[in-house]
Coordinates of C-alpha atoms and ligand atoms in Angstrom, one line a residue:
M358 CA 98.0 118.6 97.4
G359 CA 99.3 121.9 96.1
E360 CA 100.1 122.2 92.4
R361 CA 103.8 122.8 93.0
E362 CA 104.3 119.7 95.1
Q363 CA 106.1 116.7 93.9
F364 CA 103.8 113.7 93.4
R365 CA 104.8 110.1 93.7
L366 CA 104.0 107.7 90.9
G367 CA 103.6 103.9 91.0
I368 CA 104.1 102.5 87.5
L369 CA 102.8 99.0 86.6
G370 CA 103.9 97.3 83.4
S371 CA 104.4 93.9 81.8
G372 CA 106.3 95.0 78.7
K373 CA 109.6 96.5 77.6
G374 CA 109.2 99.8 79.4
S375 CA 109.4 102.4 76.7
N376 CA 106.6 104.4 78.4
L377 CA 108.2 104.1 81.8
A378 CA 111.4 105.4 80.3
A379 CA 109.6 108.4 78.7
I380 CA 107.8 109.2 82.0
A381 CA 110.9 108.9 84.1
D382 CA 112.8 111.1 81.7
A383 CA 110.0 113.7 81.9
C384 CA 110.1 113.6 85.7
E385 CA 113.9 114.0 85.8
A386 CA 113.6 117.0 83.4
R387 CA 110.9 118.4 85.7
E388 CA 108.4 118.4 82.9
V389 CA 106.2 116.2 85.1
P390 CA 105.9 117.3 88.7
A391 CA 106.5 113.9 90.1
E392 CA 109.0 111.1 90.8
V393 CA 108.7 107.4 90.1
A394 CA 108.4 105.9 93.5
I395 CA 108.1 102.3 92.5
V396 CA 107.8 100.1 89.4
I397 CA 105.9 96.8 89.6
S398 CA 105.5 94.0 87.1
D399 CA 103.6 90.8 87.1
L400 CA 106.5 89.3 85.1
P401 CA 109.9 88.9 86.8
G402 CA 111.7 89.0 83.4
A403 CA 109.9 92.0 82.0
G404 CA 112.1 94.6 80.4
I405 CA 110.3 97.4 82.3
L406 CA 112.0 96.1 85.5
A407 CA 115.4 96.1 84.0
R408 CA 114.9 99.6 82.6
A409 CA 113.7 100.8 86.0
R410 CA 116.8 99.3 87.8
E411 CA 119.2 100.8 85.2
R412 CA 117.8 104.1 86.3
G413 CA 118.2 103.3 90.0
L414 CA 114.4 103.2 90.5
R415 CA 112.8 100.8 93.0
A416 CA 111.5 97.8 90.9
E417 CA 109.6 94.7 92.1
S418 CA 107.9 91.8 90.5
I419 CA 104.8 90.6 92.3
P420 CA 103.2 87.4 91.1
P421 CA 99.6 87.9 89.8
G422 CA 98.2 84.7 91.4
K423 CA 96.0 82.1 89.9
Y424 CA 94.1 83.9 87.1
R425 CA 95.3 84.5 83.6
T426 CA 93.9 88.0 82.9
K427 CA 93.6 89.7 86.3
L428 CA 95.1 89.7 89.8
D429 CA 93.7 87.3 92.4
E430 CA 92.6 88.6 95.7
E431 CA 95.8 88.0 97.5
A432 CA 97.9 89.5 94.7
E433 CA 95.6 92.5 94.7
R434 CA 96.3 93.0 98.4
T435 CA 100.0 92.7 97.8
Y436 CA 100.0 95.2 95.0
I437 CA 98.0 97.7 97.0
A438 CA 100.3 97.3 100.0
A439 CA 103.4 97.7 97.9
L440 CA 102.0 100.9 96.3
Q441 CA 100.8 102.3 99.6
G442 CA 104.1 101.4 101.2
A443 CA 105.8 103.5 98.5
R444 CA 103.4 106.3 99.4
V445 CA 102.1 106.5 95.8
D446 CA 99.7 109.3 94.9
W447 CA 98.9 108.1 91.3
V448 CA 99.1 104.7 89.7
V449 CA 100.3 104.8 86.1
L450 CA 99.6 101.7 83.9
A451 CA 102.3 101.4 81.3
G452 CA 101.6 98.2 79.4
F453 CA 100.3 96.3 82.4
M454 CA 98.5 93.4 80.9
R455 CA 96.2 92.5 83.9
I456 CA 92.7 93.9 84.5
L457 CA 92.4 95.9 87.7
K458 CA 89.1 95.9 89.5
G459 CA 87.2 96.2 92.8
D460 CA 89.4 96.7 95.8
F461 CA 92.4 98.0 93.8
L462 CA 90.4 100.8 92.1
R463 CA 88.8 101.7 95.4
A464 CA 92.2 102.0 97.1
F465 CA 93.3 104.5 94.4
E466 CA 89.9 105.9 93.5
R467 CA 90.2 108.1 90.3
R468 CA 93.9 107.9 90.7
V469 CA 94.7 105.2 88.1
V470 CA 95.6 106.2 84.5
N471 CA 96.2 104.0 81.5
I472 CA 97.6 104.3 78.0
H473 CA 95.9 102.3 75.2
P474 CA 97.4 101.8 71.8
A475 CA 94.3 102.7 69.8
L476 CA 91.7 105.5 69.6
L477 CA 89.2 104.3 72.2
P478 CA 86.4 103.3 72.2
S479 CA 87.6 101.6 69.0
F480 CA 89.7 98.5 69.5
P481 CA 89.7 97.9 73.3
G482 CA 91.6 94.8 74.6
L483 CA 94.7 93.1 73.4
E484 CA 97.0 94.0 70.5
A485 CA 94.9 97.0 69.6
W486 CA 97.3 98.1 66.9
K487 CA 96.8 94.8 65.2
Q488 CA 93.1 95.0 65.5
A489 CA 93.2 98.4 63.9
F490 CA 95.6 97.2 61.1
D491 CA 93.4 94.1 60.4
Y492 CA 90.2 96.2 60.3
G493 CA 91.8 98.5 57.7
V494 CA 91.3 101.8 59.3
K495 CA 93.4 104.7 57.9
V496 CA 93.8 106.5 61.2
T497 CA 94.5 105.1 64.6
G498 CA 96.5 106.4 67.6
C499 CA 96.7 106.2 71.3
T500 CA 94.5 107.1 74.2
V501 CA 95.2 108.1 77.8
H502 CA 92.3 107.5 80.2
L503 CA 91.3 107.2 83.8
V504 CA 90.7 103.6 84.7
D505 CA 87.3 102.5 85.8
Q506 CA 85.7 99.0 86.3
G507 CA 85.4 98.4 82.6
I508 CA 88.0 97.1 80.1
D509 CA 89.7 100.1 78.5
T510 CA 86.8 102.4 79.5
G511 CA 86.9 105.4 81.8
P512 CA 87.1 109.1 81.0
I513 CA 89.4 109.9 78.1
L514 CA 92.0 112.5 79.1
A515 CA 93.9 112.8 75.8
Q516 CA 94.2 111.2 72.4
Q517 CA 96.8 111.4 69.6
T518 CA 96.1 110.3 66.0
V519 CA 98.5 108.3 64.0
P520 CA 98.2 107.5 60.2
V521 CA 98.1 103.9 58.9
L522 CA 100.3 103.9 55.8
D523 CA 100.0 101.6 52.8
G524 CA 103.4 100.0 53.5
D525 CA 102.7 99.3 57.2
T526 CA 102.9 96.0 58.9
P527 CA 101.4 95.6 62.4
A528 CA 104.9 96.0 63.8
T529 CA 105.7 99.3 61.9
L530 CA 102.3 100.7 62.9
H531 CA 102.9 99.7 66.5
Q532 CA 106.2 101.5 66.5
R533 CA 104.6 104.7 65.2
I534 CA 101.9 104.5 67.9
Q535 CA 104.5 103.9 70.6
A536 CA 106.4 107.0 69.4
A537 CA 103.2 109.0 69.9
E538 CA 102.7 107.4 73.3
R539 CA 106.1 108.5 74.5
V540 CA 105.0 112.1 73.9
L541 CA 101.3 112.0 74.8
Y542 CA 101.6 110.0 78.1
P543 CA 104.1 112.2 80.0
A544 CA 102.4 115.4 78.7
T545 CA 99.0 114.2 79.9
I546 CA 100.3 113.1 83.3
A547 CA 101.9 116.5 83.7
A548 CA 98.6 118.3 82.9
L549 CA 96.6 116.0 85.2
L550 CA 99.0 116.5 88.1
R551 CA 99.0 120.3 87.6
G552 CA 95.2 120.3 87.8
E553 CA 94.9 121.3 84.2
I554 CA 92.3 118.6 83.4
L555 CA 88.9 118.8 84.9
V556 CA 86.9 115.5 84.8
Q557 CA 83.1 116.1 84.6
G558 CA 81.3 112.8 84.4
N559 CA 82.7 111.0 81.4
R560 CA 84.2 114.2 79.8
A561 CA 87.7 115.5 80.6
L562 CA 88.1 119.2 79.9
R563 CA 91.2 121.3 79.8
A564 CA 91.1 124.1 82.4
S565 CA 93.1 127.1 81.3
P566 CA 95.5 128.3 84.0
K567 CA 93.5 131.6 84.2
T568 CA 90.2 129.9 85.1
R569 CA 91.7 127.5 87.7
Ligands
GAR1818 C1 102.2 100.2 75.0 O1 102.1 100.3 73.6 C2 100.8 100.3 75.6 O2 100.0 101.1 74.9 C3 100.3 98.9 75.6 O3 101.4 98.1 75.9 C4 102.6 98.7 75.4 C5 103.7 98.7 76.4 O4 104.9 99.1 75.9 N1 99.2 98.7 76.5 C6 98.2 97.9 76.3 O5 98.1 97.2 75.3 C7 97.2 97.9 77.4 N2 96.0 97.2 77.0 P1 106.1 99.6 76.8 O6 106.3 98.4 77.8 O7 107.2 99.7 75.9 O8 105.7 100.9 77.5

């Protein structure tokens, strides 16, 4: 696909949708060469679906099936069909609280990105900002990475540090991290779609426009 073309994003989330809003804004402002083709949540009441619908975006909830932390096989097939039906080029995880594996990742090989609210590989898993707060680190942040078969593993595309202040609570720290996410995620997606990030094994390198 040529770098000037418009890509189609499928956004998956389970939360309130602040990352979706930032990405959709950046698409509308043409800072990201893409459009949001579909938003899917495992939770019918998730704020992300309401935020998508407010913007006139296609939004669907698809039940995850019988497991607590991942999609079951039937749900996985339904997610893949919905994303392929929407002709999605890239799958963007924006607070999607289900692990994606096997057939899903094969259907969108190296085309699934995630944002994690900590500096990976520190604090993978749930409530990473609280893990960092409880550990007592002085610096944390957020990480954008390609998704592979592991949990919060896969080549790191970009990271942004965020200080932990003495007066913080987990909630204030999470807010500061989310403010950083809203900048880092759209900017990283833009660079990825424009072919400005080269992934070599586990290392993602910035290609200068001249060397592309
Ligand atoms: C974000 O902070 C994101 O980093 C986190 O969920 C939040 C979703 O917020 N993701 C994870 O914890 C994934 N393990 P949002 O719905 O407002 O974008």
